[in-house]
């Protein structure tokens, strides 16, 4: 029987997701004979840092008012103020290596997830390049080869980000939410690196809305899978790899019963008819997510 592919992307945002979520998913994929695309965060885990800011709003306001950050850079200001977030790749490179050796695609999510999500609006082209380059180099050091592709945190990608990414010769990028694989058009030029957008919602986007609970979540997701079109799903090592692991295992089995199967994003790209259409990206709001995300 011919199966319909679901391109499976795993975002790994934190130390905990890398340490606990990735090994659990690797075991599941091994048992179920699935190959998927892992997008790793390799720099400091600063995801808890915003909690500290909530506790000390006056400090943050003062920083903004004095523009101290733009004068000196956050690194210098926070040195000695915080313990730096632990480096994920340095601490758990062996897990990333194991994932790579198991035949999954090793791809770059980000150097510093929190920094990207909160600062992308104000980063210069050079800062964007440097942030990607740090993650790229760290992953390359761990696996001994360049990461296959990249995906920005929080679907926060601008035309400038696309231009900077073009310098890295990724096989593809996965930075936006849309319903077709395409070549991005920026400033009248068509870029050469395809975009594989995500078109299925994530767990945190749908849970608790429109009557969706853990009890009917899988049925809801199964109802969104469509044969004959692109299906790209993002799961998180922090959710589907830990607290939602049993539920996700059940989803895998039920999706297969419906005639779908799982593949890496790269494999889905290889099987997609060429030439690819071109499109420009847009920044807009989507249900379930705060602020803007990139669409096409
Ligand atoms: Zn992420």
PDB file of N, CA, C and O in Angstrom, residues 192-257:
ATOM      1  N   UNK A 192      17.828  30.382  -3.601  1.00  0.00           N
ATOM      2  CA  UNK A 192      18.003  29.002  -4.067  1.00  0.00           C
ATOM      3  C   UNK A 192      17.651  27.958  -3.000  1.00  0.00           C
ATOM      4  O   UNK A 192      17.503  26.788  -3.302  1.00  0.00           O
ATOM      5  N   UNK A 193      17.552  28.394  -1.719  1.00  0.00           N
ATOM      6  CA  UNK A 193      17.263  27.423  -0.659  1.00  0.00           C
ATOM      7  C   UNK A 193      15.748  27.306  -0.441  1.00  0.00           C
ATOM      8  O   UNK A 193      15.100  28.290  -0.082  1.00  0.00           O
ATOM      9  N   UNK A 194      15.192  26.101  -0.678  1.00  0.00           N
ATOM     10  CA  UNK A 194      13.738  25.950  -0.523  1.00  0.00           C
ATOM     11  C   UNK A 194      13.289  26.144   0.924  1.00  0.00           C
ATOM     12  O   UNK A 194      14.027  25.834   1.857  1.00  0.00           O
ATOM     13  N   UNK A 195      12.071  26.629   1.083  1.00  0.00           N
ATOM     14  CA  UNK A 195      11.409  26.714   2.382  1.00  0.00           C
ATOM     15  C   UNK A 195      10.448  25.529   2.489  1.00  0.00           C
ATOM     16  O   UNK A 195       9.625  25.322   1.597  1.00  0.00           O
ATOM     17  N   UNK A 196      10.557  24.784   3.588  1.00  0.00           N
ATOM     18  CA  UNK A 196       9.548  23.754   3.867  1.00  0.00           C
ATOM     19  C   UNK A 196       8.743  24.253   5.057  1.00  0.00           C
ATOM     20  O   UNK A 196       9.149  24.090   6.208  1.00  0.00           O
ATOM     21  N   UNK A 197       7.621  24.894   4.810  1.00  0.00           N
ATOM     22  CA  UNK A 197       6.842  25.457   5.913  1.00  0.00           C
ATOM     23  C   UNK A 197       6.155  24.365   6.729  1.00  0.00           C
ATOM     24  O   UNK A 197       6.021  23.225   6.268  1.00  0.00           O
ATOM     25  N   UNK A 198       5.743  24.741   7.920  1.00  0.00           N
ATOM     26  CA  UNK A 198       4.940  23.849   8.756  1.00  0.00           C
ATOM     27  C   UNK A 198       3.478  24.217   8.508  1.00  0.00           C
ATOM     28  O   UNK A 198       3.138  25.406   8.461  1.00  0.00           O
ATOM     29  N   UNK A 199       2.617  23.215   8.279  1.00  0.00           N
ATOM     30  CA  UNK A 199       1.211  23.547   8.024  1.00  0.00           C
ATOM     31  C   UNK A 199       0.248  22.944   9.037  1.00  0.00           C
ATOM     32  O   UNK A 199      -0.940  23.212   9.002  1.00  0.00           O
ATOM     33  N   UNK A 200       0.777  22.112   9.966  1.00  0.00           N
ATOM     34  CA  UNK A 200      -0.093  21.586  11.021  1.00  0.00           C
ATOM     35  C   UNK A 200       0.195  22.359  12.309  1.00  0.00           C
ATOM     36  O   UNK A 200       1.331  22.754  12.549  1.00  0.00           O
ATOM     37  N   UNK A 201      -0.815  22.578  13.155  1.00  0.00           N
ATOM     38  CA  UNK A 201      -0.571  23.349  14.385  1.00  0.00           C
ATOM     39  C   UNK A 201       0.233  22.550  15.398  1.00  0.00           C
ATOM     40  O   UNK A 201       0.313  21.327  15.311  1.00  0.00           O
ATOM     41  N   UNK A 202       0.832  23.257  16.351  1.00  0.00           N
ATOM     42  CA  UNK A 202       1.573  22.577  17.415  1.00  0.00           C
ATOM     43  C   UNK A 202       0.643  22.364  18.615  1.00  0.00           C
ATOM     44  O   UNK A 202      -0.403  23.005  18.732  1.00  0.00           O
ATOM     45  N   UNK A 203       1.086  21.478  19.497  1.00  0.00           N
ATOM     46  CA  UNK A 203       0.310  21.113  20.696  1.00  0.00           C
ATOM     47  C   UNK A 203      -0.110  22.351  21.482  1.00  0.00           C
ATOM     48  O   UNK A 203      -1.280  22.529  21.828  1.00  0.00           O
ATOM     49  N   UNK A 204       0.850  23.241  21.765  1.00  0.00           N
ATOM     50  CA  UNK A 204       0.541  24.417  22.600  1.00  0.00           C
ATOM     51  C   UNK A 204      -0.395  25.398  21.895  1.00  0.00           C
ATOM     52  O   UNK A 204      -1.031  26.220  22.545  1.00  0.00           O
ATOM     53  N   UNK A 205      -0.482  25.311  20.562  1.00  0.00           N
ATOM     54  CA  UNK A 205      -1.370  26.231  19.843  1.00  0.00           C
ATOM     55  C   UNK A 205      -2.842  25.830  19.927  1.00  0.00           C
ATOM     56  O   UNK A 205      -3.722  26.678  19.862  1.00  0.00           O
ATOM     57  N   UNK A 206      -3.091  24.532  20.018  1.00  0.00           N
ATOM     58  CA  UNK A 206      -4.502  24.114  19.972  1.00  0.00           C
ATOM     59  C   UNK A 206      -5.069  23.643  21.311  1.00  0.00           C
ATOM     60  O   UNK A 206      -6.277  23.723  21.531  1.00  0.00           O
ATOM     61  N   UNK A 207      -4.194  23.194  22.217  1.00  0.00           N
ATOM     62  CA  UNK A 207      -4.711  22.659  23.477  1.00  0.00           C
ATOM     63  C   UNK A 207      -5.435  23.737  24.284  1.00  0.00           C
ATOM     64  O   UNK A 207      -4.958  24.858  24.414  1.00  0.00           O
ATOM     65  N   UNK A 208      -6.603  23.377  24.787  1.00  0.00           N
ATOM     66  CA  UNK A 208      -7.354  24.316  25.623  1.00  0.00           C
ATOM     67  C   UNK A 208      -8.191  25.302  24.830  1.00  0.00           C
ATOM     68  O   UNK A 208      -8.841  26.164  25.409  1.00  0.00           O
ATOM     69  N   UNK A 209      -8.180  25.185  23.494  1.00  0.00           N
ATOM     70  CA  UNK A 209      -9.008  26.080  22.679  1.00  0.00           C
ATOM     71  C   UNK A 209     -10.033  25.257  21.902  1.00  0.00           C
ATOM     72  O   UNK A 209      -9.732  24.140  21.485  1.00  0.00           O
ATOM     73  N   UNK A 210     -11.204  25.818  21.672  1.00  0.00           N
ATOM     74  CA  UNK A 210     -12.276  25.148  20.909  1.00  0.00           C
ATOM     75  C   UNK A 210     -12.568  23.740  21.412  1.00  0.00           C
ATOM     76  O   UNK A 210     -12.797  22.820  20.630  1.00  0.00           O
ATOM     77  N   UNK A 211     -12.502  23.567  22.711  1.00  0.00           N
ATOM     78  CA  UNK A 211     -12.844  22.270  23.297  1.00  0.00           C
ATOM     79  C   UNK A 211     -11.793  21.187  23.125  1.00  0.00           C
ATOM     80  O   UNK A 211     -12.075  20.013  23.345  1.00  0.00           O
ATOM     81  N   UNK A 212     -10.579  21.553  22.716  1.00  0.00           N
ATOM     82  CA  UNK A 212      -9.533  20.534  22.539  1.00  0.00           C
ATOM     83  C   UNK A 212      -8.870  20.245  23.896  1.00  0.00           C
ATOM     84  O   UNK A 212      -8.359  21.144  24.560  1.00  0.00           O
ATOM     85  N   UNK A 213      -8.901  18.957  24.257  1.00  0.00           N
ATOM     86  CA  UNK A 213      -8.275  18.509  25.511  1.00  0.00           C
ATOM     87  C   UNK A 213      -7.290  17.390  25.162  1.00  0.00           C
ATOM     88  O   UNK A 213      -7.218  16.955  24.007  1.00  0.00           O
ATOM     89  N   UNK A 214      -6.569  16.890  26.161  1.00  0.00           N
ATOM     90  CA  UNK A 214      -5.669  15.756  25.920  1.00  0.00           C
ATOM     91  C   UNK A 214      -6.451  14.524  25.451  1.00  0.00           C
ATOM     92  O   UNK A 214      -5.910  13.675  24.753  1.00  0.00           O
ATOM     93  N   UNK A 215      -7.721  14.457  25.803  1.00  0.00           N
ATOM     94  CA  UNK A 215      -8.535  13.290  25.436  1.00  0.00           C
ATOM     95  C   UNK A 215      -8.876  13.274  23.946  1.00  0.00           C
ATOM     96  O   UNK A 215      -8.918  12.228  23.322  1.00  0.00           O
ATOM     97  N   UNK A 216      -9.140  14.443  23.363  1.00  0.00           N
ATOM     98  CA  UNK A 216      -9.522  14.444  21.941  1.00  0.00           C
ATOM     99  C   UNK A 216      -8.445  15.066  21.032  1.00  0.00           C
ATOM    100  O   UNK A 216      -8.674  15.280  19.844  1.00  0.00           O
ATOM    101  N   UNK A 217      -7.267  15.357  21.604  1.00  0.00           N
ATOM    102  CA  UNK A 217      -6.195  16.006  20.825  1.00  0.00           C
ATOM    103  C   UNK A 217      -5.773  15.178  19.604  1.00  0.00           C
ATOM    104  O   UNK A 217      -5.712  15.692  18.485  1.00  0.00           O
ATOM    105  N   UNK A 218      -5.519  13.884  19.814  1.00  0.00           N
ATOM    106  CA  UNK A 218      -5.077  13.057  18.689  1.00  0.00           C
ATOM    107  C   UNK A 218      -6.126  13.008  17.580  1.00  0.00           C
ATOM    108  O   UNK A 218      -5.790  13.098  16.397  1.00  0.00           O
ATOM    109  N   UNK A 219      -7.391  12.866  17.958  1.00  0.00           N
ATOM    110  CA  UNK A 219      -8.447  12.833  16.938  1.00  0.00           C
ATOM    111  C   UNK A 219      -8.480  14.136  16.148  1.00  0.00           C
ATOM    112  O   UNK A 219      -8.683  14.136  14.934  1.00  0.00           O
ATOM    113  N   UNK A 220      -8.301  15.234  16.850  1.00  0.00           N
ATOM    114  CA  UNK A 220      -8.270  16.533  16.170  1.00  0.00           C
ATOM    115  C   UNK A 220      -7.118  16.581  15.165  1.00  0.00           C
ATOM    116  O   UNK A 220      -7.292  16.975  14.008  1.00  0.00           O
ATOM    117  N   UNK A 221      -5.935  16.175  15.603  1.00  0.00           N
ATOM    118  CA  UNK A 221      -4.767  16.220  14.714  1.00  0.00           C
ATOM    119  C   UNK A 221      -4.937  15.271  13.528  1.00  0.00           C
ATOM    120  O   UNK A 221      -4.582  15.602  12.398  1.00  0.00           O
ATOM    121  N   UNK A 222      -5.495  14.066  13.785  1.00  0.00           N
ATOM    122  CA  UNK A 222      -5.713  13.107  12.695  1.00  0.00           C
ATOM    123  C   UNK A 222      -6.679  13.678  11.662  1.00  0.00           C
ATOM    124  O   UNK A 222      -6.530  13.452  10.461  1.00  0.00           O
ATOM    125  N   UNK A 223      -7.662  14.466  12.129  1.00  0.00           N
ATOM    126  CA  UNK A 223      -8.651  15.035  11.203  1.00  0.00           C
ATOM    127  C   UNK A 223      -8.020  16.108  10.304  1.00  0.00           C
ATOM    128  O   UNK A 223      -8.565  16.459   9.261  1.00  0.00           O
ATOM    129  N   UNK A 224      -6.852  16.638  10.713  1.00  0.00           N
ATOM    130  CA  UNK A 224      -6.199  17.677   9.902  1.00  0.00           C
ATOM    131  C   UNK A 224      -5.272  17.102   8.823  1.00  0.00           C
ATOM    132  O   UNK A 224      -4.847  17.811   7.924  1.00  0.00           O
ATOM    133  N   UNK A 225      -4.946  15.803   8.947  1.00  0.00           N
ATOM    134  CA  UNK A 225      -4.067  15.179   7.950  1.00  0.00           C
ATOM    135  C   UNK A 225      -4.838  14.980   6.656  1.00  0.00           C
ATOM    136  O   UNK A 225      -5.950  14.459   6.667  1.00  0.00           O
ATOM    137  N   UNK A 226      -4.233  15.425   5.542  1.00  0.00           N
ATOM    138  CA  UNK A 226      -4.925  15.307   4.248  1.00  0.00           C
ATOM    139  C   UNK A 226      -4.036  14.549   3.260  1.00  0.00           C
ATOM    140  O   UNK A 226      -2.857  14.869   3.128  1.00  0.00           O
ATOM    141  N   UNK A 227      -4.620  13.558   2.559  1.00  0.00           N
ATOM    142  CA  UNK A 227      -3.813  12.863   1.549  1.00  0.00           C
ATOM    143  C   UNK A 227      -3.578  13.740   0.318  1.00  0.00           C
ATOM    144  O   UNK A 227      -4.373  14.624   0.028  1.00  0.00           O
ATOM    145  N   UNK A 228      -2.458  13.512  -0.349  1.00  0.00           N
ATOM    146  CA  UNK A 228      -2.199  14.201  -1.619  1.00  0.00           C
ATOM    147  C   UNK A 228      -1.679  15.618  -1.484  1.00  0.00           C
ATOM    148  O   UNK A 228      -1.446  16.288  -2.487  1.00  0.00           O
ATOM    149  N   UNK A 229      -1.525  16.102  -0.260  1.00  0.00           N
ATOM    150  CA  UNK A 229      -0.962  17.446  -0.073  1.00  0.00           C
ATOM    151  C   UNK A 229       0.203  17.369   0.916  1.00  0.00           C
ATOM    152  O   UNK A 229       0.462  16.329   1.507  1.00  0.00           O
ATOM    153  N   UNK A 230       0.885  18.517   1.089  1.00  0.00           N
ATOM    154  CA  UNK A 230       1.989  18.566   2.035  1.00  0.00           C
ATOM    155  C   UNK A 230       1.457  18.486   3.472  1.00  0.00           C
ATOM    156  O   UNK A 230       0.542  19.214   3.838  1.00  0.00           O
ATOM    157  N   UNK A 231       2.014  17.586   4.286  1.00  0.00           N
ATOM    158  CA  UNK A 231       1.715  17.537   5.723  1.00  0.00           C
ATOM    159  C   UNK A 231       3.037  17.684   6.464  1.00  0.00           C
ATOM    160  O   UNK A 231       3.878  16.781   6.403  1.00  0.00           O
ATOM    161  N   UNK A 232       3.244  18.801   7.126  1.00  0.00           N
ATOM    162  CA  UNK A 232       4.476  18.998   7.904  1.00  0.00           C
ATOM    163  C   UNK A 232       4.092  19.279   9.351  1.00  0.00           C
ATOM    164  O   UNK A 232       3.369  20.230   9.644  1.00  0.00           O
ATOM    165  N   UNK A 233       4.567  18.395  10.246  1.00  0.00           N
ATOM    166  CA  UNK A 233       4.211  18.466  11.665  1.00  0.00           C
ATOM    167  C   UNK A 233       5.434  18.817  12.508  1.00  0.00           C
ATOM    168  O   UNK A 233       6.495  18.234  12.332  1.00  0.00           O
ATOM    169  N   UNK A 234       5.270  19.781  13.418  1.00  0.00           N
ATOM    170  CA  UNK A 234       6.313  20.064  14.403  1.00  0.00           C
ATOM    171  C   UNK A 234       5.874  19.547  15.766  1.00  0.00           C
ATOM    172  O   UNK A 234       4.785  19.884  16.231  1.00  0.00           O
ATOM    173  N   UNK A 235       6.744  18.741  16.387  1.00  0.00           N
ATOM    174  CA  UNK A 235       6.532  18.384  17.786  1.00  0.00           C
ATOM    175  C   UNK A 235       7.695  18.962  18.593  1.00  0.00           C
ATOM    176  O   UNK A 235       8.710  19.361  18.008  1.00  0.00           O
ATOM    177  N   UNK A 236       7.541  19.046  19.896  1.00  0.00           N
ATOM    178  CA  UNK A 236       8.607  19.573  20.746  1.00  0.00           C
ATOM    179  C   UNK A 236       9.156  18.488  21.662  1.00  0.00           C
ATOM    180  O   UNK A 236       8.372  17.755  22.283  1.00  0.00           O
ATOM    181  N   UNK A 237      10.473  18.397  21.752  1.00  0.00           N
ATOM    182  CA  UNK A 237      11.095  17.421  22.646  1.00  0.00           C
ATOM    183  C   UNK A 237      10.597  17.630  24.070  1.00  0.00           C
ATOM    184  O   UNK A 237      10.451  16.680  24.831  1.00  0.00           O
ATOM    185  N   UNK A 238      10.290  18.888  24.415  1.00  0.00           N
ATOM    186  CA  UNK A 238       9.837  19.230  25.772  1.00  0.00           C
ATOM    187  C   UNK A 238       8.412  18.732  26.039  1.00  0.00           C
ATOM    188  O   UNK A 238       8.055  18.532  27.201  1.00  0.00           O
ATOM    189  N   UNK A 239       7.591  18.574  25.014  1.00  0.00           N
ATOM    190  CA  UNK A 239       6.202  18.147  25.202  1.00  0.00           C
ATOM    191  C   UNK A 239       6.042  16.681  24.766  1.00  0.00           C
ATOM    192  O   UNK A 239       5.939  15.776  25.602  1.00  0.00           O
ATOM    193  N   UNK A 240       6.056  16.438  23.451  1.00  0.00           N
ATOM    194  CA  UNK A 240       5.822  15.079  22.941  1.00  0.00           C
ATOM    195  C   UNK A 240       6.919  14.098  23.390  1.00  0.00           C
ATOM    196  O   UNK A 240       6.699  12.893  23.382  1.00  0.00           O
ATOM    197  N   UNK A 241       8.104  14.622  23.756  1.00  0.00           N
ATOM    198  CA  UNK A 241       9.186  13.740  24.206  1.00  0.00           C
ATOM    199  C   UNK A 241       9.126  13.450  25.689  1.00  0.00           C
ATOM    200  O   UNK A 241       9.825  12.556  26.171  1.00  0.00           O
ATOM    201  N   UNK A 242       8.325  14.200  26.446  1.00  0.00           N
ATOM    202  CA  UNK A 242       8.286  13.999  27.900  1.00  0.00           C
ATOM    203  C   UNK A 242       6.843  13.734  28.359  1.00  0.00           C
ATOM    204  O   UNK A 242       6.393  12.596  28.337  1.00  0.00           O
ATOM    205  N   UNK A 243       6.095  14.794  28.660  1.00  0.00           N
ATOM    206  CA  UNK A 243       4.769  14.576  29.255  1.00  0.00           C
ATOM    207  C   UNK A 243       3.747  14.006  28.262  1.00  0.00           C
ATOM    208  O   UNK A 243       2.810  13.327  28.659  1.00  0.00           O
ATOM    209  N   UNK A 244       3.903  14.284  26.979  1.00  0.00           N
ATOM    210  CA  UNK A 244       2.920  13.808  25.979  1.00  0.00           C
ATOM    211  C   UNK A 244       3.426  12.609  25.187  1.00  0.00           C
ATOM    212  O   UNK A 244       2.905  12.323  24.103  1.00  0.00           O
ATOM    213  N   UNK A 245       4.440  11.931  25.701  1.00  0.00           N
ATOM    214  CA  UNK A 245       5.063  10.840  24.928  1.00  0.00           C
ATOM    215  C   UNK A 245       4.068   9.716  24.605  1.00  0.00           C
ATOM    216  O   UNK A 245       4.003   9.250  23.464  1.00  0.00           O
ATOM    217  N   UNK A 246       3.290   9.299  25.590  1.00  0.00           N
ATOM    218  CA  UNK A 246       2.333   8.209  25.371  1.00  0.00           C
ATOM    219  C   UNK A 246       1.281   8.594  24.341  1.00  0.00           C
ATOM    220  O   UNK A 246       0.914   7.806  23.462  1.00  0.00           O
ATOM    221  N   UNK A 247       0.830   9.828  24.449  1.00  0.00           N
ATOM    222  CA  UNK A 247      -0.179  10.334  23.515  1.00  0.00           C
ATOM    223  C   UNK A 247       0.389  10.401  22.094  1.00  0.00           C
ATOM    224  O   UNK A 247      -0.277  10.049  21.118  1.00  0.00           O
ATOM    225  N   UNK A 248       1.642  10.812  21.977  1.00  0.00           N
ATOM    226  CA  UNK A 248       2.260  10.919  20.660  1.00  0.00           C
ATOM    227  C   UNK A 248       2.484   9.529  20.045  1.00  0.00           C
ATOM    228  O   UNK A 248       2.278   9.334  18.846  1.00  0.00           O
ATOM    229  N   UNK A 249       2.867   8.567  20.881  1.00  0.00           N
ATOM    230  CA  UNK A 249       3.047   7.194  20.393  1.00  0.00           C
ATOM    231  C   UNK A 249       1.728   6.681  19.779  1.00  0.00           C
ATOM    232  O   UNK A 249       1.700   6.072  18.718  1.00  0.00           O
ATOM    233  N   UNK A 250       0.634   6.999  20.460  1.00  0.00           N
ATOM    234  CA  UNK A 250      -0.693   6.608  19.984  1.00  0.00           C
ATOM    235  C   UNK A 250      -1.015   7.317  18.663  1.00  0.00           C
ATOM    236  O   UNK A 250      -1.573   6.726  17.738  1.00  0.00           O
ATOM    237  N   UNK A 251      -0.637   8.589  18.552  1.00  0.00           N
ATOM    238  CA  UNK A 251      -0.854   9.353  17.319  1.00  0.00           C
ATOM    239  C   UNK A 251      -0.114   8.701  16.150  1.00  0.00           C
ATOM    240  O   UNK A 251      -0.655   8.565  15.049  1.00  0.00           O
ATOM    241  N   UNK A 252       1.122   8.297  16.400  1.00  0.00           N
ATOM    242  CA  UNK A 252       1.932   7.659  15.351  1.00  0.00           C
ATOM    243  C   UNK A 252       1.211   6.417  14.830  1.00  0.00           C
ATOM    244  O   UNK A 252       1.076   6.212  13.615  1.00  0.00           O
ATOM    245  N   UNK A 253       0.725   5.606  15.758  1.00  0.00           N
ATOM    246  CA  UNK A 253       0.065   4.352  15.356  1.00  0.00           C
ATOM    247  C   UNK A 253      -1.237   4.620  14.594  1.00  0.00           C
ATOM    248  O   UNK A 253      -1.520   3.999  13.580  1.00  0.00           O
ATOM    249  N   UNK A 254      -2.009   5.583  15.087  1.00  0.00           N
ATOM    250  CA  UNK A 254      -3.292   5.874  14.430  1.00  0.00           C
ATOM    251  C   UNK A 254      -3.090   6.529  13.055  1.00  0.00           C
ATOM    252  O   UNK A 254      -3.843   6.255  12.119  1.00  0.00           O
ATOM    253  N   UNK A 255      -2.073   7.375  12.950  1.00  0.00           N
ATOM    254  CA  UNK A 255      -1.791   8.003  11.648  1.00  0.00           C
ATOM    255  C   UNK A 255      -1.417   6.932  10.632  1.00  0.00           C
ATOM    256  O   UNK A 255      -1.834   6.970   9.472  1.00  0.00           O
ATOM    257  N   UNK A 256      -0.644   5.945  11.080  1.00  0.00           N
ATOM    258  CA  UNK A 256      -0.250   4.862  10.178  1.00  0.00           C
ATOM    259  C   UNK A 256      -1.459   4.027   9.756  1.00  0.00           C
ATOM    260  O   UNK A 256      -1.556   3.617   8.606  1.00  0.00           O
ATOM    261  N   UNK A 257      -2.363   3.808  10.689  1.00  0.00           N
ATOM    262  CA  UNK A 257      -3.586   3.065  10.350  1.00  0.00           C
ATOM    263  C   UNK A 257      -4.398   3.803   9.296  1.00  0.00           C
ATOM    264  O   UNK A 257      -5.106   3.197   8.499  1.00  0.00           O
TER     265      UNK A 257
END
